[in-house]
Amino acid sequence: DAHTLVQISSGIINGASTYILMQDCGVLGFPINSSSRAYLGANATGNNGDVVTVDTESWDRQSEFATSSFTAKSYGLYQVNGCLQVSGMTDGSRLIITIQKNSVAAIVNAQVLGAAADTAVCASGQIELSVGNSINMTLGENVVGSVTAVGGTSATFLDIFKVQ
């Protein structure tokens, strides 16, 4: 790259073995740091407690995301952000998003709905992960029957990146 001033790597230029890049504008880049984003590709029906099927990857730097679950390849602190947009809820219903670590609730957020229109609830936080720990997202609601999770890159998604 014409704008790269310093590159520390094990020999593969701008590939998986590049560790640190410094660009002429002073920006540091860490190309192999863990980072992934996946979203629900199309509307899907779900019930209380279901794992949300985020089935379309925007990116996955370390190939850690598969089948609606992120599995860490290295120990560290990870920033996790998830949003769930649904339709079909009724007035006064409660929508809950739960981000799970190894199938146990780690981050939870809920919203009481004032109308039946599409609505979204998001949750974010930092989670310490060891090698092999997994992250997924579940739907929670207090409605009898199913709701529709809205698909799309900005509607229902899970993104995870290692911060240290």
Short mmCIF file of N, CA and C in Angstrom, two decimals:
data_model
loop_
_atom_site.label_atom_id
_atom_site.label_comp_id
_atom_site.label_asym_id
_atom_site.label_seq_id
_atom_site.Cartn_x
_atom_site.Cartn_y
_atom_site.Cartn_z
N ASP A 1 0.85 -1.18 0.00
CA ASP A 1 0.00 0.00 0.00
C ASP A 1 0.89 1.23 0.00
N ALA A 2 0.57 2.22 -0.82
CA ALA A 2 1.39 3.42 -0.97
C ALA A 2 1.39 4.28 0.29
N HIS A 3 0.41 4.12 1.17
CA HIS A 3 0.30 4.95 2.35
C HIS A 3 0.81 4.27 3.62
N THR A 4 1.38 3.10 3.52
CA THR A 4 1.91 2.40 4.67
C THR A 4 3.35 2.82 4.92
N LEU A 5 3.62 3.34 6.12
CA LEU A 5 4.97 3.77 6.47
C LEU A 5 5.75 2.66 7.16
N VAL A 6 5.11 1.96 8.09
CA VAL A 6 5.76 0.92 8.87
C VAL A 6 4.86 -0.30 8.87
N GLN A 7 5.45 -1.46 8.67
CA GLN A 7 4.69 -2.71 8.72
C GLN A 7 5.50 -3.74 9.47
N ILE A 8 4.88 -4.35 10.48
CA ILE A 8 5.52 -5.43 11.23
C ILE A 8 4.75 -6.69 10.89
N SER A 9 5.45 -7.66 10.34
CA SER A 9 4.78 -8.89 9.93
C SER A 9 5.76 -10.04 9.96
N SER A 10 5.25 -11.21 9.62
CA SER A 10 6.12 -12.38 9.54
C SER A 10 6.44 -12.72 8.09
N GLY A 11 6.20 -11.77 7.20
CA GLY A 11 6.62 -11.98 5.83
C GLY A 11 5.54 -11.92 4.78
N ILE A 12 4.27 -12.03 5.15
CA ILE A 12 3.20 -11.98 4.15
C ILE A 12 2.67 -10.55 4.12
N ILE A 13 2.85 -9.86 3.03
CA ILE A 13 2.48 -8.45 2.92
C ILE A 13 0.95 -8.31 2.93
N ASN A 14 0.46 -7.50 3.87
CA ASN A 14 -0.97 -7.18 4.01
C ASN A 14 -1.85 -8.42 4.08
N GLY A 15 -1.32 -9.53 4.50
CA GLY A 15 -2.11 -10.75 4.61
C GLY A 15 -2.36 -11.11 6.05
N ALA A 16 -2.67 -12.34 6.27
CA ALA A 16 -3.03 -12.81 7.60
C ALA A 16 -1.87 -12.73 8.58
N SER A 17 -0.66 -12.64 8.11
CA SER A 17 0.48 -12.60 9.03
C SER A 17 0.98 -11.18 9.30
N THR A 18 0.27 -10.16 8.86
CA THR A 18 0.62 -8.78 9.16
C THR A 18 0.10 -8.46 10.55
N TYR A 19 0.97 -7.92 11.41
CA TYR A 19 0.59 -7.65 12.79
C TYR A 19 0.21 -6.21 13.04
N ILE A 20 1.02 -5.25 12.59
CA ILE A 20 0.75 -3.84 12.82
C ILE A 20 1.10 -3.06 11.56
N LEU A 21 0.25 -2.12 11.19
CA LEU A 21 0.52 -1.20 10.10
C LEU A 21 0.44 0.22 10.63
N MET A 22 1.34 1.10 10.23
CA MET A 22 1.20 2.52 10.52
C MET A 22 1.12 3.24 9.19
N GLN A 23 0.05 3.97 8.99
CA GLN A 23 -0.14 4.70 7.75
C GLN A 23 0.41 6.11 7.88
N ASP A 24 0.62 6.76 6.73
CA ASP A 24 1.22 8.09 6.75
C ASP A 24 0.36 9.13 7.46
N CYS A 25 -0.91 8.87 7.66
CA CYS A 25 -1.79 9.80 8.38
C CYS A 25 -1.72 9.56 9.89
N GLY A 26 -0.88 8.61 10.34
CA GLY A 26 -0.71 8.35 11.76
C GLY A 26 -1.63 7.30 12.32
N VAL A 27 -2.44 6.68 11.49
CA VAL A 27 -3.39 5.66 11.95
C VAL A 27 -2.68 4.32 12.08
N LEU A 28 -2.88 3.66 13.23
CA LEU A 28 -2.37 2.31 13.43
C LEU A 28 -3.44 1.31 13.05
N GLY A 29 -3.06 0.26 12.39
CA GLY A 29 -4.00 -0.79 12.03
C GLY A 29 -3.52 -2.12 12.56
N PHE A 30 -4.45 -2.95 12.96
CA PHE A 30 -4.16 -4.29 13.48
C PHE A 30 -4.98 -5.29 12.67
N PRO A 31 -4.53 -5.63 11.48
CA PRO A 31 -5.32 -6.41 10.54
C PRO A 31 -5.73 -7.80 11.02
N ILE A 32 -4.98 -8.42 11.94
CA ILE A 32 -5.36 -9.78 12.32
C ILE A 32 -6.10 -9.83 13.65
N ASN A 33 -6.45 -8.68 14.23
CA ASN A 33 -7.22 -8.69 15.46
C ASN A 33 -8.58 -9.31 15.21
N SER A 34 -9.07 -10.03 16.17
CA SER A 34 -10.37 -10.68 16.07
C SER A 34 -11.47 -9.66 15.89
N SER A 35 -12.31 -9.85 14.89
CA SER A 35 -13.43 -8.97 14.61
C SER A 35 -14.40 -9.68 13.69
N SER A 36 -15.68 -9.64 14.03
CA SER A 36 -16.67 -10.24 13.15
C SER A 36 -18.00 -9.51 13.28
N ARG A 37 -18.79 -9.58 12.23
CA ARG A 37 -20.14 -9.03 12.22
C ARG A 37 -21.00 -9.95 11.37
N ALA A 38 -22.14 -10.34 11.94
CA ALA A 38 -23.10 -11.17 11.22
C ALA A 38 -24.49 -10.62 11.47
N TYR A 39 -25.38 -10.83 10.52
CA TYR A 39 -26.74 -10.33 10.65
C TYR A 39 -27.73 -11.35 10.12
N LEU A 40 -28.99 -11.14 10.47
CA LEU A 40 -30.07 -11.99 9.99
C LEU A 40 -30.36 -11.59 8.55
N GLY A 41 -30.17 -12.53 7.62
CA GLY A 41 -30.27 -12.23 6.20
C GLY A 41 -31.68 -11.97 5.70
N ALA A 42 -32.68 -12.58 6.31
CA ALA A 42 -34.08 -12.41 5.90
C ALA A 42 -34.96 -12.58 7.13
N ASN A 43 -36.15 -12.03 7.09
CA ASN A 43 -37.07 -12.16 8.22
C ASN A 43 -37.21 -13.62 8.64
N ALA A 44 -37.34 -13.84 9.95
CA ALA A 44 -37.46 -15.20 10.48
C ALA A 44 -38.38 -15.20 11.69
N THR A 45 -39.13 -16.26 11.85
CA THR A 45 -40.03 -16.40 12.99
C THR A 45 -39.28 -16.99 14.16
N GLY A 46 -39.55 -16.46 15.36
CA GLY A 46 -38.88 -16.97 16.54
C GLY A 46 -39.78 -16.97 17.76
N ASN A 47 -39.43 -17.77 18.74
CA ASN A 47 -40.17 -17.88 19.99
C ASN A 47 -39.25 -17.54 21.16
N ASN A 48 -39.84 -17.33 22.31
CA ASN A 48 -39.11 -17.01 23.52
C ASN A 48 -38.00 -18.03 23.77
N GLY A 49 -36.77 -17.55 23.96
CA GLY A 49 -35.63 -18.42 24.25
C GLY A 49 -34.87 -18.91 23.04
N ASP A 50 -35.38 -18.67 21.84
CA ASP A 50 -34.68 -19.12 20.63
C ASP A 50 -33.37 -18.37 20.41
N VAL A 51 -32.35 -19.08 19.95
CA VAL A 51 -31.12 -18.43 19.50
C VAL A 51 -31.44 -17.71 18.20
N VAL A 52 -31.04 -16.46 18.10
CA VAL A 52 -31.29 -15.68 16.89
C VAL A 52 -30.31 -16.13 15.81
N THR A 53 -30.84 -16.47 14.66
CA THR A 53 -30.04 -16.99 13.56
C THR A 53 -29.45 -15.83 12.76
N VAL A 54 -28.30 -15.36 13.20
CA VAL A 54 -27.58 -14.37 12.40
C VAL A 54 -26.72 -15.17 11.42
N ASP A 55 -27.19 -15.23 10.18
CA ASP A 55 -26.68 -16.21 9.22
C ASP A 55 -25.88 -15.63 8.05
N THR A 56 -25.73 -14.31 8.03
CA THR A 56 -25.01 -13.68 6.92
C THR A 56 -23.86 -12.86 7.50
N GLU A 57 -22.64 -13.18 7.11
CA GLU A 57 -21.48 -12.48 7.64
C GLU A 57 -21.14 -11.25 6.79
N SER A 58 -20.90 -10.13 7.47
CA SER A 58 -20.36 -8.95 6.80
C SER A 58 -18.84 -9.10 6.72
N TRP A 59 -18.24 -9.58 7.82
CA TRP A 59 -16.82 -9.91 7.85
C TRP A 59 -16.56 -10.85 9.02
N ASP A 60 -15.45 -11.53 8.95
CA ASP A 60 -15.02 -12.44 10.02
C ASP A 60 -13.51 -12.60 9.88
N ARG A 61 -12.75 -11.73 10.52
CA ARG A 61 -11.30 -11.64 10.34
C ARG A 61 -10.54 -12.92 10.71
N GLN A 62 -11.04 -13.67 11.70
CA GLN A 62 -10.31 -14.86 12.17
C GLN A 62 -11.10 -16.16 11.98
N SER A 63 -12.15 -16.12 11.17
CA SER A 63 -13.00 -17.31 10.95
C SER A 63 -13.50 -17.88 12.28
N GLU A 64 -14.04 -17.01 13.12
CA GLU A 64 -14.52 -17.41 14.44
C GLU A 64 -16.04 -17.50 14.51
N PHE A 65 -16.72 -17.07 13.45
CA PHE A 65 -18.18 -17.04 13.46
C PHE A 65 -18.74 -18.15 12.58
N ALA A 66 -19.67 -18.93 13.14
CA ALA A 66 -20.32 -19.99 12.37
C ALA A 66 -21.63 -20.37 13.04
N THR A 67 -22.65 -20.61 12.25
CA THR A 67 -23.94 -21.11 12.74
C THR A 67 -24.47 -20.28 13.91
N SER A 68 -24.54 -18.97 13.75
CA SER A 68 -25.10 -18.05 14.73
C SER A 68 -24.30 -17.95 16.02
N SER A 69 -23.07 -18.42 16.02
CA SER A 69 -22.26 -18.41 17.22
C SER A 69 -20.83 -17.98 16.90
N PHE A 70 -20.25 -17.17 17.79
CA PHE A 70 -18.87 -16.75 17.71
C PHE A 70 -18.08 -17.58 18.71
N THR A 71 -16.97 -18.18 18.28
CA THR A 71 -16.12 -18.97 19.18
C THR A 71 -14.72 -18.38 19.16
N ALA A 72 -14.27 -17.89 20.32
CA ALA A 72 -12.98 -17.21 20.43
C ALA A 72 -11.82 -18.15 20.15
N LYS A 73 -10.84 -17.63 19.39
CA LYS A 73 -9.61 -18.38 19.13
C LYS A 73 -8.48 -17.94 20.04
N SER A 74 -8.70 -16.83 20.78
CA SER A 74 -7.67 -16.37 21.70
C SER A 74 -8.30 -15.73 22.94
N TYR A 75 -7.56 -15.80 24.04
CA TYR A 75 -8.02 -15.21 25.30
C TYR A 75 -8.01 -13.69 25.17
N GLY A 76 -9.00 -13.02 25.79
CA GLY A 76 -8.98 -11.57 25.82
C GLY A 76 -10.31 -10.98 26.21
N LEU A 77 -10.35 -9.67 26.16
CA LEU A 77 -11.55 -8.89 26.44
C LEU A 77 -12.16 -8.51 25.10
N TYR A 78 -13.45 -8.80 24.92
CA TYR A 78 -14.14 -8.58 23.66
C TYR A 78 -15.31 -7.62 23.86
N GLN A 79 -15.47 -6.69 22.93
CA GLN A 79 -16.65 -5.83 22.90
C GLN A 79 -17.70 -6.56 22.08
N VAL A 80 -18.90 -6.70 22.65
CA VAL A 80 -19.99 -7.41 22.00
C VAL A 80 -21.18 -6.47 21.87
N ASN A 81 -21.70 -6.34 20.65
CA ASN A 81 -22.86 -5.49 20.38
C ASN A 81 -23.89 -6.31 19.62
N GLY A 82 -25.11 -6.30 20.10
CA GLY A 82 -26.18 -7.02 19.42
C GLY A 82 -27.45 -6.20 19.38
N CYS A 83 -28.18 -6.29 18.28
CA CYS A 83 -29.49 -5.65 18.14
C CYS A 83 -30.47 -6.64 17.56
N LEU A 84 -31.69 -6.54 18.02
CA LEU A 84 -32.77 -7.42 17.57
C LEU A 84 -33.97 -6.56 17.25
N GLN A 85 -34.39 -6.57 16.00
CA GLN A 85 -35.60 -5.84 15.59
C GLN A 85 -36.69 -6.86 15.30
N VAL A 86 -37.89 -6.62 15.83
CA VAL A 86 -38.99 -7.56 15.62
C VAL A 86 -40.24 -6.83 15.17
N SER A 87 -41.14 -7.59 14.57
CA SER A 87 -42.49 -7.10 14.27
C SER A 87 -43.47 -8.12 14.83
N GLY A 88 -44.71 -7.72 15.01
CA GLY A 88 -45.72 -8.64 15.50
C GLY A 88 -45.91 -8.63 17.01
N MET A 89 -45.27 -7.69 17.70
CA MET A 89 -45.47 -7.58 19.14
C MET A 89 -46.73 -6.74 19.39
N THR A 90 -47.33 -6.89 20.53
CA THR A 90 -48.53 -6.14 20.87
C THR A 90 -48.21 -5.07 21.92
N ASP A 91 -49.10 -4.10 22.03
CA ASP A 91 -48.95 -3.01 22.98
C ASP A 91 -48.74 -3.56 24.39
N GLY A 92 -47.73 -3.06 25.07
CA GLY A 92 -47.45 -3.50 26.43
C GLY A 92 -46.58 -4.75 26.54
N SER A 93 -46.21 -5.31 25.39
CA SER A 93 -45.34 -6.50 25.39
C SER A 93 -43.93 -6.10 25.79
N ARG A 94 -43.16 -7.09 26.18
CA ARG A 94 -41.77 -6.85 26.55
C ARG A 94 -40.87 -7.66 25.63
N LEU A 95 -39.88 -6.98 25.04
CA LEU A 95 -38.89 -7.61 24.16
C LEU A 95 -37.56 -7.64 24.90
N ILE A 96 -36.92 -8.80 24.91
CA ILE A 96 -35.66 -8.98 25.64
C ILE A 96 -34.61 -9.53 24.69
N ILE A 97 -33.42 -8.93 24.73
CA ILE A 97 -32.28 -9.48 24.01
C ILE A 97 -31.29 -9.97 25.07
N THR A 98 -30.79 -11.17 24.88
CA THR A 98 -29.80 -11.73 25.79
C THR A 98 -28.58 -12.16 24.98
N ILE A 99 -27.44 -11.63 25.35
CA ILE A 99 -26.18 -12.08 24.75
C ILE A 99 -25.61 -13.10 25.73
N GLN A 100 -25.37 -14.30 25.23
CA GLN A 100 -24.93 -15.40 26.08
C GLN A 100 -23.46 -15.72 25.86
N LYS A 101 -22.79 -16.06 26.96
CA LYS A 101 -21.44 -16.62 26.91
C LYS A 101 -21.58 -18.08 27.34
N ASN A 102 -21.20 -19.00 26.47
CA ASN A 102 -21.31 -20.43 26.76
C ASN A 102 -22.71 -20.81 27.24
N SER A 103 -23.73 -20.27 26.55
CA SER A 103 -25.15 -20.55 26.81
C SER A 103 -25.67 -20.02 28.14
N VAL A 104 -24.96 -19.09 28.76
CA VAL A 104 -25.39 -18.46 30.01
C VAL A 104 -25.48 -16.96 29.77
N ALA A 105 -26.55 -16.33 30.26
CA ALA A 105 -26.75 -14.90 30.06
C ALA A 105 -25.55 -14.10 30.56
N ALA A 106 -25.02 -13.22 29.71
CA ALA A 106 -23.90 -12.35 30.08
C ALA A 106 -24.31 -10.88 30.02
N ILE A 107 -25.12 -10.51 29.03
CA ILE A 107 -25.62 -9.14 28.87
C ILE A 107 -27.09 -9.24 28.50
N VAL A 108 -27.94 -8.52 29.23
CA VAL A 108 -29.38 -8.57 28.98
C VAL A 108 -29.93 -7.15 28.91
N ASN A 109 -30.84 -6.91 27.98
CA ASN A 109 -31.55 -5.63 27.92
C ASN A 109 -32.99 -5.91 27.51
N ALA A 110 -33.92 -5.15 28.07
CA ALA A 110 -35.34 -5.35 27.78
C ALA A 110 -35.99 -4.00 27.49
N GLN A 111 -37.08 -4.06 26.74
CA GLN A 111 -37.84 -2.86 26.42
C GLN A 111 -39.31 -3.21 26.42
N VAL A 112 -40.13 -2.39 27.09
CA VAL A 112 -41.58 -2.55 27.06
C VAL A 112 -42.09 -1.74 25.88
N LEU A 113 -42.90 -2.37 25.05
CA LEU A 113 -43.34 -1.74 23.81
C LEU A 113 -44.64 -0.99 24.01
N GLY A 114 -44.72 0.18 23.39
CA GLY A 114 -45.92 0.99 23.47
C GLY A 114 -46.81 0.85 22.25
N ALA A 115 -46.36 0.16 21.25
CA ALA A 115 -47.15 -0.03 20.03
C ALA A 115 -46.72 -1.32 19.36
N ALA A 116 -47.52 -1.75 18.40
CA ALA A 116 -47.26 -3.04 17.74
C ALA A 116 -46.35 -2.92 16.52
N ALA A 117 -45.84 -1.74 16.23
CA ALA A 117 -44.98 -1.54 15.07
C ALA A 117 -43.63 -2.23 15.28
N ASP A 118 -42.82 -2.28 14.22
CA ASP A 118 -41.47 -2.81 14.36
C ASP A 118 -40.74 -2.06 15.46
N THR A 119 -40.02 -2.79 16.27
CA THR A 119 -39.24 -2.15 17.32
C THR A 119 -37.94 -2.92 17.49
N ALA A 120 -36.95 -2.27 18.07
CA ALA A 120 -35.65 -2.91 18.26
C ALA A 120 -35.16 -2.70 19.68
N VAL A 121 -34.40 -3.65 20.15
CA VAL A 121 -33.72 -3.53 21.43
C VAL A 121 -32.28 -3.98 21.21
N CYS A 122 -31.36 -3.25 21.80
CA CYS A 122 -29.93 -3.54 21.62
C CYS A 122 -29.27 -3.77 22.97
N ALA A 123 -28.16 -4.48 22.97
CA ALA A 123 -27.38 -4.71 24.18
C ALA A 123 -25.91 -4.69 23.79
N SER A 124 -25.07 -4.15 24.67
CA SER A 124 -23.64 -4.15 24.40
C SER A 124 -22.87 -4.15 25.70
N GLY A 125 -21.65 -4.64 25.61
CA GLY A 125 -20.77 -4.67 26.77
C GLY A 125 -19.51 -5.42 26.44
N GLN A 126 -18.63 -5.49 27.43
CA GLN A 126 -17.38 -6.22 27.25
C GLN A 126 -17.44 -7.53 28.02
N ILE A 127 -16.96 -8.58 27.38
CA ILE A 127 -16.98 -9.93 27.96
C ILE A 127 -15.59 -10.53 27.83
N GLU A 128 -15.10 -11.10 28.93
CA GLU A 128 -13.81 -11.79 28.90
C GLU A 128 -14.03 -13.20 28.36
N LEU A 129 -13.27 -13.55 27.34
CA LEU A 129 -13.39 -14.87 26.72
C LEU A 129 -12.07 -15.61 26.77
N SER A 130 -12.15 -16.92 26.99
CA SER A 130 -11.02 -17.82 26.86
C SER A 130 -11.14 -18.55 25.54
N VAL A 131 -10.07 -19.19 25.12
CA VAL A 131 -10.10 -19.97 23.88
C VAL A 131 -11.23 -20.99 23.96
N GLY A 132 -12.07 -21.01 22.93
CA GLY A 132 -13.18 -21.96 22.87
C GLY A 132 -14.48 -21.45 23.46
N ASN A 133 -14.47 -20.33 24.19
CA ASN A 133 -15.72 -19.76 24.69
C ASN A 133 -16.55 -19.27 23.52
N SER A 134 -17.88 -19.37 23.66
CA SER A 134 -18.75 -18.96 22.56
C SER A 134 -19.72 -17.87 23.00
N ILE A 135 -20.15 -17.10 22.00
CA ILE A 135 -21.12 -16.02 22.18
C ILE A 135 -22.25 -16.23 21.19
N ASN A 136 -23.49 -16.09 21.67
CA ASN A 136 -24.63 -16.04 20.78
C ASN A 136 -25.68 -15.09 21.36
N MET A 137 -26.80 -14.93 20.67
CA MET A 137 -27.82 -13.98 21.06
C MET A 137 -29.17 -14.68 21.04
N THR A 138 -29.99 -14.45 22.08
CA THR A 138 -31.31 -15.07 22.11
C THR A 138 -32.42 -14.02 22.19
N LEU A 139 -33.58 -14.43 21.71
CA LEU A 139 -34.79 -13.63 21.72
C LEU A 139 -35.58 -13.96 22.98
N GLY A 140 -36.08 -12.94 23.62
CA GLY A 140 -36.99 -13.13 24.74
C GLY A 140 -38.18 -12.21 24.57
N GLU A 141 -39.35 -12.70 24.88
CA GLU A 141 -40.55 -11.88 24.79
C GLU A 141 -41.62 -12.51 25.67
N ASN A 142 -42.60 -11.72 26.05
CA ASN A 142 -43.67 -12.24 26.91
C ASN A 142 -44.98 -12.36 26.14
N VAL A 143 -44.90 -12.70 24.87
CA VAL A 143 -46.07 -12.86 24.03
C VAL A 143 -46.28 -14.35 23.79
N VAL A 144 -47.51 -14.78 23.81
CA VAL A 144 -47.80 -16.18 23.50
C VAL A 144 -47.66 -16.35 22.00
N GLY A 145 -46.91 -17.35 21.58
CA GLY A 145 -46.68 -17.57 20.16
C GLY A 145 -45.38 -16.95 19.70
N SER A 146 -45.26 -16.81 18.40
CA SER A 146 -44.00 -16.36 17.82
C SER A 146 -44.08 -14.91 17.37
N VAL A 147 -42.88 -14.33 17.16
CA VAL A 147 -42.75 -13.00 16.58
C VAL A 147 -41.82 -13.12 15.38
N THR A 148 -41.78 -12.08 14.59
CA THR A 148 -40.91 -12.08 13.42
C THR A 148 -39.69 -11.21 13.69
N ALA A 149 -38.51 -11.82 13.63
CA ALA A 149 -37.26 -11.06 13.69
C ALA A 149 -37.03 -10.48 12.31
N VAL A 150 -36.74 -9.20 12.25
CA VAL A 150 -36.57 -8.50 10.98
C VAL A 150 -35.14 -8.66 10.49
N GLY A 151 -34.99 -9.11 9.25
CA GLY A 151 -33.68 -9.30 8.66
C GLY A 151 -33.11 -8.01 8.11
N GLY A 152 -31.80 -7.99 7.95
CA GLY A 152 -31.12 -6.85 7.35
C GLY A 152 -29.91 -6.46 8.18
N THR A 153 -28.91 -5.92 7.52
CA THR A 153 -27.64 -5.61 8.17
C THR A 153 -27.75 -4.62 9.32
N SER A 154 -28.73 -3.73 9.28
CA SER A 154 -28.88 -2.74 10.36
C SER A 154 -30.05 -3.06 11.28
N ALA A 155 -30.74 -4.19 11.08
CA ALA A 155 -31.92 -4.53 11.88
C ALA A 155 -31.59 -5.53 12.99
N THR A 156 -31.15 -6.71 12.64
CA THR A 156 -30.83 -7.76 13.61
C THR A 156 -29.41 -8.21 13.34
N PHE A 157 -28.50 -7.95 14.29
CA PHE A 157 -27.08 -8.23 14.05
C PHE A 157 -26.35 -8.50 15.35
N LEU A 158 -25.18 -9.07 15.20
CA LEU A 158 -24.27 -9.33 16.31
C LEU A 158 -22.86 -9.01 15.82
N ASP A 159 -22.19 -8.05 16.49
CA ASP A 159 -20.80 -7.81 16.12
C ASP A 159 -19.92 -7.89 17.35
N ILE A 160 -18.72 -8.42 17.13
CA ILE A 160 -17.80 -8.74 18.22
C ILE A 160 -16.39 -8.37 17.78
N PHE A 161 -15.65 -7.68 18.65
CA PHE A 161 -14.26 -7.42 18.34
C PHE A 161 -13.43 -7.42 19.62
N LYS A 162 -12.21 -7.89 19.48
CA LYS A 162 -11.30 -7.99 20.61
C LYS A 162 -10.71 -6.63 20.91
N VAL A 163 -10.80 -6.21 22.17
CA VAL A 163 -10.26 -4.90 22.55
C VAL A 163 -8.93 -5.03 23.29
N GLN A 164 -8.63 -6.19 23.90
CA GLN A 164 -7.32 -6.42 24.51
C GLN A 164 -7.13 -7.88 24.84
#
